mmCIF file of C-alpha atoms in Angstrom:
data_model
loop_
_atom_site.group_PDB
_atom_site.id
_atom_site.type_symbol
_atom_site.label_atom_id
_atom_site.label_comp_id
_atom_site.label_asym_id
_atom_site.label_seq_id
_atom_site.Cartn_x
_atom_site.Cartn_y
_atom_site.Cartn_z
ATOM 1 C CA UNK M 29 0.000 0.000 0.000
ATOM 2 C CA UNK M 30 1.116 3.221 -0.672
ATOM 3 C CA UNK M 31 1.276 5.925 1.756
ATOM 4 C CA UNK M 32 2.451 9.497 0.221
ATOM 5 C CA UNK M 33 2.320 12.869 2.207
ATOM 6 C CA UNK M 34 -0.614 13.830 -0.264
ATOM 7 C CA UNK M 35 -2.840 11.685 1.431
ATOM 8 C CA UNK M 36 -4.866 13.051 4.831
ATOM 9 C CA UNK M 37 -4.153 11.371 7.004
ATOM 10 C CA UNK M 38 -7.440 11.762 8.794
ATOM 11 C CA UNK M 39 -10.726 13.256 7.216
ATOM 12 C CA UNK M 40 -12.789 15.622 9.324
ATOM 13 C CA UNK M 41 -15.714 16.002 7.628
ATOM 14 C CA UNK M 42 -17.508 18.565 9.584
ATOM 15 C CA UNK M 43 -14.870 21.226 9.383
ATOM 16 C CA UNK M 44 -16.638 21.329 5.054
ATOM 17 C CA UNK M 45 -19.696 21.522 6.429
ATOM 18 C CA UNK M 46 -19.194 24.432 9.354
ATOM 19 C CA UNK M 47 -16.393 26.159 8.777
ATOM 20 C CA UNK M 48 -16.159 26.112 4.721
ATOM 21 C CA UNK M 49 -14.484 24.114 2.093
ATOM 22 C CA UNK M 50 -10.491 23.674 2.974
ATOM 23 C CA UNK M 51 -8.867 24.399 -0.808
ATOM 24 C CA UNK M 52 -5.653 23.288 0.420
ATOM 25 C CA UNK M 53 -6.376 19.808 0.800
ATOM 26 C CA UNK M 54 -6.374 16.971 -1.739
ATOM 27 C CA UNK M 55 -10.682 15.675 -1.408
ATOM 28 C CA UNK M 56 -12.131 12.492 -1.993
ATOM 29 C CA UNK M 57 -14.666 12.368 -5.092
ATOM 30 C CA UNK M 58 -17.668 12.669 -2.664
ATOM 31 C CA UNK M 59 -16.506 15.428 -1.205
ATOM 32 C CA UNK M 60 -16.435 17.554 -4.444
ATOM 33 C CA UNK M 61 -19.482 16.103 -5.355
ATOM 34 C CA UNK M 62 -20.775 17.786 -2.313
ATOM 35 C CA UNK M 63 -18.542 20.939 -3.190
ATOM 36 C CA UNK M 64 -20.142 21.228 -6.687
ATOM 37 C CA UNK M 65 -23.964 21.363 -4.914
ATOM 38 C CA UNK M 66 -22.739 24.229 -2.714
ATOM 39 C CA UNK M 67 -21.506 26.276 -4.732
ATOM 40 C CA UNK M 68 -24.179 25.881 -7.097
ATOM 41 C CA UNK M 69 -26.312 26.579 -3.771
ATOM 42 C CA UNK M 70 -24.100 29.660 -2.381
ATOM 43 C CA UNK M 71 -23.640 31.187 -5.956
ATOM 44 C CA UNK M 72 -27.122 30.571 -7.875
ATOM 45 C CA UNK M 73 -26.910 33.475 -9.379
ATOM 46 C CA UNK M 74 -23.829 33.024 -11.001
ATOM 47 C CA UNK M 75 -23.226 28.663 -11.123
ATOM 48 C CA UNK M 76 -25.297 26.410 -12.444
ATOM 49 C CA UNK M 77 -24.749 22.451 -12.443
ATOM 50 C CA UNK M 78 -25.368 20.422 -15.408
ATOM 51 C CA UNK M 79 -24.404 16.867 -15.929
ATOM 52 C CA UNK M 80 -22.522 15.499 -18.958
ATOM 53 C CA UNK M 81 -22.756 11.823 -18.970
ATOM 54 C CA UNK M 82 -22.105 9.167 -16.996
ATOM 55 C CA UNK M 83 -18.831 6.868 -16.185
ATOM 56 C CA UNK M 84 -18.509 3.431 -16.958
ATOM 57 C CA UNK M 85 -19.395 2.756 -13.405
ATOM 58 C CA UNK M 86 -22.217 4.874 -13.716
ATOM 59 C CA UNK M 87 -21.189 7.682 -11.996
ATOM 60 C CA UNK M 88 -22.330 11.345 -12.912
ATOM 61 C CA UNK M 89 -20.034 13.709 -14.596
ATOM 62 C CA UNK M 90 -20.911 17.171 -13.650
ATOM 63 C CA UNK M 91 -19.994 20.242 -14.972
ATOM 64 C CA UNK M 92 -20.375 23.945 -13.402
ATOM 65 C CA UNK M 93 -21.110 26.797 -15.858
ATOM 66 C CA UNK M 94 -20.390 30.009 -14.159
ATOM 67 C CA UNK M 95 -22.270 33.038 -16.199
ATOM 68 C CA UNK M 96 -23.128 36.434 -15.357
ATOM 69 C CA UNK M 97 -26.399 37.066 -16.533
ATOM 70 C CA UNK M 98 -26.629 38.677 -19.589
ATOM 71 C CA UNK M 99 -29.404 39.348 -22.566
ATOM 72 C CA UNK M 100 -26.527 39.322 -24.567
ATOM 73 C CA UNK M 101 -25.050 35.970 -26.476
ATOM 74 C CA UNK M 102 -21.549 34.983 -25.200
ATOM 75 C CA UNK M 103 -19.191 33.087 -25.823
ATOM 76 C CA UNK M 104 -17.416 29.667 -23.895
ATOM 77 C CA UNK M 105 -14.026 28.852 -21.946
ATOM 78 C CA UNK M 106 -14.197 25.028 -21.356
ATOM 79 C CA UNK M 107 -11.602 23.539 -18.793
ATOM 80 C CA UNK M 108 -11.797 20.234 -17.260
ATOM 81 C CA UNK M 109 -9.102 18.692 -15.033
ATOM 82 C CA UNK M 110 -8.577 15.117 -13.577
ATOM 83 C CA UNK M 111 -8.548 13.292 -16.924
ATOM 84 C CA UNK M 112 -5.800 11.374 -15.359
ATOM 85 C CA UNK M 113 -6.661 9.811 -12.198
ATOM 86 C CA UNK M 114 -3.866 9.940 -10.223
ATOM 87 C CA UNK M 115 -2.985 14.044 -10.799
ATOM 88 C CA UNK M 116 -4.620 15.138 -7.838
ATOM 89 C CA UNK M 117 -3.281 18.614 -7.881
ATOM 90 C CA UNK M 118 -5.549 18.706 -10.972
ATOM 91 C CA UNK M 119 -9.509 18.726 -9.680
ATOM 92 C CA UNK M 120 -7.621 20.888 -6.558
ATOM 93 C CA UNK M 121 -7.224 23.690 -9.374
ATOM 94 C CA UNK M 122 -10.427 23.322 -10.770
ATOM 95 C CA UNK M 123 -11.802 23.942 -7.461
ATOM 96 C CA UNK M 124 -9.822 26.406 -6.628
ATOM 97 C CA UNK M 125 -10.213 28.059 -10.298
ATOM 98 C CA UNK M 126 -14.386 28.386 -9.352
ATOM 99 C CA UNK M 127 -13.481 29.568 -5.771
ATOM 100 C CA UNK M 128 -11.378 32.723 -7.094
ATOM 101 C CA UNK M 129 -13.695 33.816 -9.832
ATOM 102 C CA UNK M 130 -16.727 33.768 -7.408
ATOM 103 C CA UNK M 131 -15.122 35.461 -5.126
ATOM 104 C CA UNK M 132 -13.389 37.914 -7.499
ATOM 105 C CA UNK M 133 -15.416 38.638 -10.288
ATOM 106 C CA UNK M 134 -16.990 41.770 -8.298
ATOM 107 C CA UNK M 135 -13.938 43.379 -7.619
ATOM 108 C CA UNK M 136 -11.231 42.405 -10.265
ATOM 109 C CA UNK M 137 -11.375 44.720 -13.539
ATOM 110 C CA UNK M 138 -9.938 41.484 -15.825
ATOM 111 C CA UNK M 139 -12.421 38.878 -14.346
ATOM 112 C CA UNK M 140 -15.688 41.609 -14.587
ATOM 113 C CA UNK M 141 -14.657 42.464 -18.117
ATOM 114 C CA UNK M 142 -14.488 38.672 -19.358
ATOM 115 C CA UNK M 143 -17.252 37.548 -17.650
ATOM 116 C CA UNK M 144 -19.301 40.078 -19.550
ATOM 117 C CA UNK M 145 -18.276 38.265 -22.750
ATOM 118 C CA UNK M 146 -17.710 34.706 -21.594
ATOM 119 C CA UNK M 147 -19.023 31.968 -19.928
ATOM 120 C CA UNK M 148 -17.034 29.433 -17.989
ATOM 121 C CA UNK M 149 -17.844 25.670 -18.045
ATOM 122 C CA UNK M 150 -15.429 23.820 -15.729
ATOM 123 C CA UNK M 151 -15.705 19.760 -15.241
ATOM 124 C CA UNK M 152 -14.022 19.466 -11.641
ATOM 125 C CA UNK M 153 -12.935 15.724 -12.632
ATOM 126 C CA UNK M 154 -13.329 14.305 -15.764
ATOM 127 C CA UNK M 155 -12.176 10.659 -14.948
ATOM 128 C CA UNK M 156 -14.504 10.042 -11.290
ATOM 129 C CA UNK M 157 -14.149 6.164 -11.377
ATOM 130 C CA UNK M 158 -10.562 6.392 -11.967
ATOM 131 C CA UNK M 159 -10.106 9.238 -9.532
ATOM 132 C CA UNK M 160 -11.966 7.018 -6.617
ATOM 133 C CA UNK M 161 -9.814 3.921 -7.318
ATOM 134 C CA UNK M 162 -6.679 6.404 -6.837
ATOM 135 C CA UNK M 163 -8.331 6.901 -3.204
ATOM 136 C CA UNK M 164 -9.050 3.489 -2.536
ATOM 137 C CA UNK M 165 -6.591 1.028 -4.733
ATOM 138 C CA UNK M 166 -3.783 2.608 -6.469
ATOM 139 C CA UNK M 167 -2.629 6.038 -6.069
ATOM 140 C CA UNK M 168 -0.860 5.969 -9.482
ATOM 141 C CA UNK M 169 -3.341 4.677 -10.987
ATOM 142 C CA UNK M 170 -3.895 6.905 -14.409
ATOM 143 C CA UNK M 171 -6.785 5.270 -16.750
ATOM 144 C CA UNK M 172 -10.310 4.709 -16.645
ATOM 145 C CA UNK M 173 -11.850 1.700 -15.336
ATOM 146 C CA UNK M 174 -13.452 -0.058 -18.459
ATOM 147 C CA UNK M 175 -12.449 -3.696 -18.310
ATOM 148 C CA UNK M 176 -11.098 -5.392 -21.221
ATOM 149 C CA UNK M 177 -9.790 -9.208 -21.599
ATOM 150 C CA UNK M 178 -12.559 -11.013 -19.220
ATOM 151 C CA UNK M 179 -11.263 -8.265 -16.278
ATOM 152 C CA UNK M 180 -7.605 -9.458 -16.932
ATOM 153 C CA UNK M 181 -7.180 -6.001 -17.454
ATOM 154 C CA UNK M 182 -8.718 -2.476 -16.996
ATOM 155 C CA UNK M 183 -8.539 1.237 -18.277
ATOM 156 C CA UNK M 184 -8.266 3.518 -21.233
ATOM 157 C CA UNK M 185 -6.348 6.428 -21.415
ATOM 158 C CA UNK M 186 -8.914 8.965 -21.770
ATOM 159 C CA UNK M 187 -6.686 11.418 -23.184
ATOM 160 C CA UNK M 188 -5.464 8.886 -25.977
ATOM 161 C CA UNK M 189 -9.212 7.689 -26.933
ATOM 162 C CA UNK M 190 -10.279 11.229 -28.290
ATOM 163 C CA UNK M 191 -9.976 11.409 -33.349
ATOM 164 C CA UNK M 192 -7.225 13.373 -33.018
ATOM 165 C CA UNK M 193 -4.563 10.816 -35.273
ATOM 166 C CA UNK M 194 -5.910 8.312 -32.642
ATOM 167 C CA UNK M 195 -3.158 5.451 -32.052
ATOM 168 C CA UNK M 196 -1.017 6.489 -34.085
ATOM 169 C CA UNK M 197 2.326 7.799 -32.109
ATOM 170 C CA UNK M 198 2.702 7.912 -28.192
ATOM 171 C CA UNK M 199 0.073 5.171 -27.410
ATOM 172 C CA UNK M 200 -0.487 1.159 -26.968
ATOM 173 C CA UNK M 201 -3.382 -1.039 -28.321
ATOM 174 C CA UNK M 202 -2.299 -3.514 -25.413
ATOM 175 C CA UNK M 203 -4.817 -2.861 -22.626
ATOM 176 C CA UNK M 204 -2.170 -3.633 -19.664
ATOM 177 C CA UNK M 205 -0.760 -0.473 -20.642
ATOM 178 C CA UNK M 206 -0.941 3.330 -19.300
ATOM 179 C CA UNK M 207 -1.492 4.576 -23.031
ATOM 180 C CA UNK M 208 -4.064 2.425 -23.909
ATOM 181 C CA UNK M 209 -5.665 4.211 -26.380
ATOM 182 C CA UNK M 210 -9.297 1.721 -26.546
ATOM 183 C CA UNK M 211 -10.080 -0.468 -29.712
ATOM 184 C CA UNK M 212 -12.001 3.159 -31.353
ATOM 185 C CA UNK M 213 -11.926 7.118 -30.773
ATOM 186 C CA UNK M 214 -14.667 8.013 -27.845
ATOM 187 C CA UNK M 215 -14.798 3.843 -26.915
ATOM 188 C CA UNK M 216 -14.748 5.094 -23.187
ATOM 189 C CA UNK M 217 -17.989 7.216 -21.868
ATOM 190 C CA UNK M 218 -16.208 9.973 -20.072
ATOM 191 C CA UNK M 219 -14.250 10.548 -23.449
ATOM 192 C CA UNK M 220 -17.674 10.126 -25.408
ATOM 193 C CA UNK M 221 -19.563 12.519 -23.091
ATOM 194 C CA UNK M 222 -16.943 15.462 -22.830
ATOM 195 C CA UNK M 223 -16.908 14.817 -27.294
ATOM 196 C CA UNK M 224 -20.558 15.055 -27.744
ATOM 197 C CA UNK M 225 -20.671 17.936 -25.621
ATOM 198 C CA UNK M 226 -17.779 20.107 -27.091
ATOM 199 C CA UNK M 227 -19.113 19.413 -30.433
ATOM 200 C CA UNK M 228 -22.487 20.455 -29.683
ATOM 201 C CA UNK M 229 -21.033 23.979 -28.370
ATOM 202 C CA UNK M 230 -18.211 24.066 -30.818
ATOM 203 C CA UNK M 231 -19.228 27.303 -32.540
ATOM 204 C CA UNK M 232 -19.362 28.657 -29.448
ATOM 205 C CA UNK M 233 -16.264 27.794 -27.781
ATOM 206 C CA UNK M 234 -13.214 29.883 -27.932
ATOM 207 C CA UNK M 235 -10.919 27.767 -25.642
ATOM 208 C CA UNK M 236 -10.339 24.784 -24.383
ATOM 209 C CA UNK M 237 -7.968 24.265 -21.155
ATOM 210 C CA UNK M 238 -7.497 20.931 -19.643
ATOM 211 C CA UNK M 239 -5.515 20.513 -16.529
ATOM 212 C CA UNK M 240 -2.839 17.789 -15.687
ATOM 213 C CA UNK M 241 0.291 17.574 -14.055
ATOM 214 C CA UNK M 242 3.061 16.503 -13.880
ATOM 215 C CA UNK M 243 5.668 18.829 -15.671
ATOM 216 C CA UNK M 244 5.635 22.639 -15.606
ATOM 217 C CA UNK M 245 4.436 22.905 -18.820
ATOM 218 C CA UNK M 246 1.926 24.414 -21.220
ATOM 219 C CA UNK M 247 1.464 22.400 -24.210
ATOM 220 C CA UNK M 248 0.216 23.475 -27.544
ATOM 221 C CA UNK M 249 -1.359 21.366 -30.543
ATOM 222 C CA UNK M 250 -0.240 19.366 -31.937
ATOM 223 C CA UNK M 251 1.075 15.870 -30.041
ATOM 224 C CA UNK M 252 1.583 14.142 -33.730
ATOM 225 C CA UNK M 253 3.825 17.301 -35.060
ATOM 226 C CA UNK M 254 6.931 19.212 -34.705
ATOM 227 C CA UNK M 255 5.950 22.503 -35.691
ATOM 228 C CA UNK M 256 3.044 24.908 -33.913
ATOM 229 C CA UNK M 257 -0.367 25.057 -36.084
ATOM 230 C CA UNK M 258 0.260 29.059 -35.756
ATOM 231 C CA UNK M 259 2.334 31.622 -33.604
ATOM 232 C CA UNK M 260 -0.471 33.085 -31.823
ATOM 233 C CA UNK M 261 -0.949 29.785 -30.093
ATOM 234 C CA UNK M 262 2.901 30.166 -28.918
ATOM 235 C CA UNK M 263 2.763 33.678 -27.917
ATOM 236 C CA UNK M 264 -0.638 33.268 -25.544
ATOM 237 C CA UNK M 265 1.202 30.313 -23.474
ATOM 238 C CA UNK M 266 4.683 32.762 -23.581
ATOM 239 C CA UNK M 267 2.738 35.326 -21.935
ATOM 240 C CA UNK M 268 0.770 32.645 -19.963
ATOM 241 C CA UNK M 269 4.064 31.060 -19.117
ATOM 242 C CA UNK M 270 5.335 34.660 -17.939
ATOM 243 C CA UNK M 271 2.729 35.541 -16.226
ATOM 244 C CA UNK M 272 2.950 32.364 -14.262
ATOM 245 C CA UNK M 273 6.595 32.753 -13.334
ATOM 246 C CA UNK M 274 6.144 36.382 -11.888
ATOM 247 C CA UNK M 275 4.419 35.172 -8.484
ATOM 248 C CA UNK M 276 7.186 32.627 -6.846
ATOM 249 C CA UNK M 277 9.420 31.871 -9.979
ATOM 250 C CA UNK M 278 8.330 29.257 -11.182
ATOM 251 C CA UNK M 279 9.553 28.305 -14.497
ATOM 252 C CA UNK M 280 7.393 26.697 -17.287
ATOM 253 C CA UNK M 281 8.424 25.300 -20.996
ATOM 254 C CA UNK M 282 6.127 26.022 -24.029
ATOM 255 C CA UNK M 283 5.723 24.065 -26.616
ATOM 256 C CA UNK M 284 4.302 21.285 -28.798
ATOM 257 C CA UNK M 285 4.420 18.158 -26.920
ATOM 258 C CA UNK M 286 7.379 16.481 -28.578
ATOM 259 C CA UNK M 287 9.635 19.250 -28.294
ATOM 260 C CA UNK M 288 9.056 19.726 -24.570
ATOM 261 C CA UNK M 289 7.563 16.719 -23.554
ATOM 262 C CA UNK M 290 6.858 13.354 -25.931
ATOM 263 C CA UNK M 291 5.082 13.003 -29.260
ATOM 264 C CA UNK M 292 1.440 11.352 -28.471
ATOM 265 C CA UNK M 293 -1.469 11.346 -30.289
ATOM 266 C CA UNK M 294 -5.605 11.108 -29.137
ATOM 267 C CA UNK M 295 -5.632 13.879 -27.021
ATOM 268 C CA UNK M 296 -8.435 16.256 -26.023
ATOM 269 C CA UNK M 297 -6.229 19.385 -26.908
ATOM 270 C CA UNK M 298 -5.461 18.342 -30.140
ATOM 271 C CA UNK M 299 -8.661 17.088 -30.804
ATOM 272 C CA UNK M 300 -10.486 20.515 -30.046
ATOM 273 C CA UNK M 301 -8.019 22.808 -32.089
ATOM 274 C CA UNK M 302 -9.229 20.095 -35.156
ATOM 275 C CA UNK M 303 -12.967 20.312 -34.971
ATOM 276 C CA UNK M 304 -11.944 24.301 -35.213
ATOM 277 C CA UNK M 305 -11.711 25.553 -31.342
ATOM 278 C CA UNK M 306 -9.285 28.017 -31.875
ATOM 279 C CA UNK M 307 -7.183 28.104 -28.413
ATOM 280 C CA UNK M 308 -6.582 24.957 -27.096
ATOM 281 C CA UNK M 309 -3.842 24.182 -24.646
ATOM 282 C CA UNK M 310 -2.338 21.675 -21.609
ATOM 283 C CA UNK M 311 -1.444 22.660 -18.292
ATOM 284 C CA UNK M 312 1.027 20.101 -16.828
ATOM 285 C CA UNK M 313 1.450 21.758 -13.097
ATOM 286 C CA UNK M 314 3.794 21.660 -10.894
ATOM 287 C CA UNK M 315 6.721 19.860 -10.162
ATOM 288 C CA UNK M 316 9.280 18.729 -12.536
ATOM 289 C CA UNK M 317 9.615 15.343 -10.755
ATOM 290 C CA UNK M 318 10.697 15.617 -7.204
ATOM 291 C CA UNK M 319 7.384 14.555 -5.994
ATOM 292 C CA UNK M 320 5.155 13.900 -8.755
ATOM 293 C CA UNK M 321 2.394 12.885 -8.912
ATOM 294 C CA UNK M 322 2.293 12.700 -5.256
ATOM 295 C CA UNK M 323 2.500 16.664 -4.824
ATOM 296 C CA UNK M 324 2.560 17.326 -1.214
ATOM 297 C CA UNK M 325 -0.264 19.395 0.196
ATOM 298 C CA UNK M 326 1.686 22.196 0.805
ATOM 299 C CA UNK M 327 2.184 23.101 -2.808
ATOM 300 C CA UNK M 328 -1.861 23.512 -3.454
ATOM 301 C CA UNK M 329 -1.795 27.342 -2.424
ATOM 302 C CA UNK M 330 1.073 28.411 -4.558
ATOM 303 C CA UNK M 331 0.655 25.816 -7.347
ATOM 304 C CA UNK M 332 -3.060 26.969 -7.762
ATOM 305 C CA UNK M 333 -2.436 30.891 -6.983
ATOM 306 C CA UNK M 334 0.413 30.386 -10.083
ATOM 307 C CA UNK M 335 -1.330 28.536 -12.309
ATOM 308 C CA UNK M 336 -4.570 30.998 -11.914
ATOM 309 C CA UNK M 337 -2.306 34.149 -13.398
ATOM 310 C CA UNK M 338 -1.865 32.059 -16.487
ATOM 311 C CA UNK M 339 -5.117 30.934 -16.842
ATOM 312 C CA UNK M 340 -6.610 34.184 -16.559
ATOM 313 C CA UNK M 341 -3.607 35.719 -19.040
ATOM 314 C CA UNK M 342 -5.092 33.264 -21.362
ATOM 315 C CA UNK M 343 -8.758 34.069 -21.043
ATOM 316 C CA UNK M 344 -8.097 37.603 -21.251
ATOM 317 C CA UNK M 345 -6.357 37.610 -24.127
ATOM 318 C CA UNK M 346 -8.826 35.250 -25.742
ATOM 319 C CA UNK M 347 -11.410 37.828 -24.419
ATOM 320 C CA UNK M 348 -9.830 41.048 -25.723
ATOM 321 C CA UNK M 349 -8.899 39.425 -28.975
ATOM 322 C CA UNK M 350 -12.934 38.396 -29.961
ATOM 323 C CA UNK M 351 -14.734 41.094 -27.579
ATOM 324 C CA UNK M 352 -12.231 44.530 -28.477
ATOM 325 C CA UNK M 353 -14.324 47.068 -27.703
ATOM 326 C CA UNK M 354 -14.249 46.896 -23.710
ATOM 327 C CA UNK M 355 -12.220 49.298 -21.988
ATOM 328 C CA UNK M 356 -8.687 50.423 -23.089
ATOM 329 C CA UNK M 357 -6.144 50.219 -20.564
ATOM 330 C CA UNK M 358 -3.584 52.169 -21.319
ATOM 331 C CA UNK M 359 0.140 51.059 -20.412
ATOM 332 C CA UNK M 360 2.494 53.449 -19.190
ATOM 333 C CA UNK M 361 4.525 52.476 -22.873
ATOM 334 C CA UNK M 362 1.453 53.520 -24.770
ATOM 335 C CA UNK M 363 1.070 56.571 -22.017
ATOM 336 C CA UNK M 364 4.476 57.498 -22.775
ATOM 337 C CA UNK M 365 3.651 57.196 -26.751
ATOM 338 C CA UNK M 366 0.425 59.134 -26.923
ATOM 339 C CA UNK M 367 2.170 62.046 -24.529
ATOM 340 C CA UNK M 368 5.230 62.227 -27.153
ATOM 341 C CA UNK M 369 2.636 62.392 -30.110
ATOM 342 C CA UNK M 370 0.880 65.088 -28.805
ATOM 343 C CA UNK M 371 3.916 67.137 -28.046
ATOM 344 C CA UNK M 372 5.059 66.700 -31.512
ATOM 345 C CA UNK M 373 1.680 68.034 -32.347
ATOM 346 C CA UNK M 374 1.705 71.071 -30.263
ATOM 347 C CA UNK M 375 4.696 71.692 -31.831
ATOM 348 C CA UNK M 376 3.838 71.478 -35.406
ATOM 349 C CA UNK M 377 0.905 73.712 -35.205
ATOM 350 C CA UNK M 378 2.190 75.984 -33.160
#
């Protein structure tokens, strides 16, 4: 048995209940089941719970869709996390993601002036049977928990089961392994479900951010290639990246997967950027491989307080790039610029 400071090492339940949800601890799948309900509960003007689908164990997958209400259409940032089970510091940011807007959105310029434009759908944990088994079984356990072979052996890698060159490079047809990419694109439910649903909303959606770890990276389409689909997709993780690094430091590559990280193919990043969602990137959080998967509890605060800079880098951008005519802000560059213009000006008139 396995035994990792990650794990509590005693639950008290009623500390959730009375004295508010602890977002530095790692919780057990009923707990953010209960989490979801609350906030949908404490925030129903602004959350709403939907479901998506349901697990192979017939679980349900629920998403949150935080919106400000609006008579106006808008448009859709779609982030899940926990595709892999054992990346707990994963659903942790998703969590804490839906904590900061809420409790932001009033007050921050950046988060008021997207949420006038976007909605946010966030799926907590995308793989919930594979997630409890990490609790229960096998803390590094990664896959689903479809069983294959008479039970001999179980799990697809949801993020190798989505029609993006599925099975081609960087995953296994033999079910005993942790790239098992399924017999078909969508074979697993939780795959299916989160595919039916972006398709439905494609026209909608302007990004798609799905949260793993481990790695310090953000990865851009495509797994299968060398070379970026386009710049811009490089430039927003730069800044992302950047912005990241300016609260303790921390330092994150960019890049397409097999420059910074492997070649692989079937993943839900690549797969959104090819049915035409035009941003689409991975988070791999903290660390680089002292811990691991096994990310001590310790690191939640400043791994989600990090990772929350670049996420909102990338929404704004995505937001000021599709909705332009919010407010200016000027820099002090552009300041500088429009005072030396004028002077010139002055001058020639005068």
């Amino acid at each position: 048995k396995l035994v990792d400071e990650s794990l509590p090492r005693e639950r008290s339940h009623h500390r959730q209940v009375s004295g508010g949800y602890i977002y530095t601890e790692y919780h057990p799948m009923e707990e953010i089941y209960e989490w979801m309900t609350q906030i949908q509960k404490n925030n129903s003007e602004m959350v709403t719970q939907h479901i998506l689908g349901m697990t192979f164990e017939n679980r349900p997958m629920y998403y949150l869709k935080i919106s400000q209400p609006s008579n106006k259409p808008k448009k859709i940032i779609w982030m899940d996390c926990g595709i892999h089970a054992r990346e707990w510091i994963s659903p942790a940011f998703c969590q804490w993601f839906v904590k900061e807007i809420l409790q932001n959105y009033k007050s921050d310029p950046k988060i008021s002036r997207f949420l006038q434009n976007l909605d946010l759908y966030v799926l907590p944990v995308l793989n919930i049977d594979g997630y409890l088994y990490s609790w229960k079984k096998d803390r590094l356990w990664r896959k689903n928990r479809s069983p294959f072979e008479n039970g001999t052996c179980y799990g697809i890698d949801l993020n190798r089961n989505f029609n993006a060159f599925w099975g081609t490079i960087g995953a296994s047809f033999n079910c005993s392994s942790d790239v098992f990419c399924g017999h078909r694109p969508e074979e697993a439910p939780e795959s299916s479900a989160v595919a039916q649903f972006i398709r439905s909303k494609k026209s909608d959606i302007l990004c798609y951010l799905t949260i793993h770890s481990y790695g310090q990276l953000i990865l851009i389409p495509y797994g299968f290639t060398t070379k970026p689909p386009n710049e811009e997709l490089m430039q927003v993780a730069e800044e992302a990246a950047a912005a990241l690094a300016g609260k303790y430091g921390t330092n994150y590559k960019v890049g397409v997967p097999s420059s910074v990280l492997y070649s692989n193919s079937g993943s839900s990043r690549d797969w959104a950027h090819m049915i035409g969602i035009p941003f689409s990137f991975t988070f791999e959080l903290r660390d680089t491989g002292t811990h691991g998967f096994l990310l001590p509890t310790d690191q939640i605060q400043p791994t989600c307080e990090e990772t929350m800079l670049a996420v909102t880098t990338i929404i704004d951008y995505v937001d000021k790039k599709y909705f332009p005519g919010g407010a200016v802000m000027l820099t002090s560059s552009s300041l500088g610029l429009t005072l030396c213009l004028s002077i010139v000006f002055t001058w020639m008139v005068s």
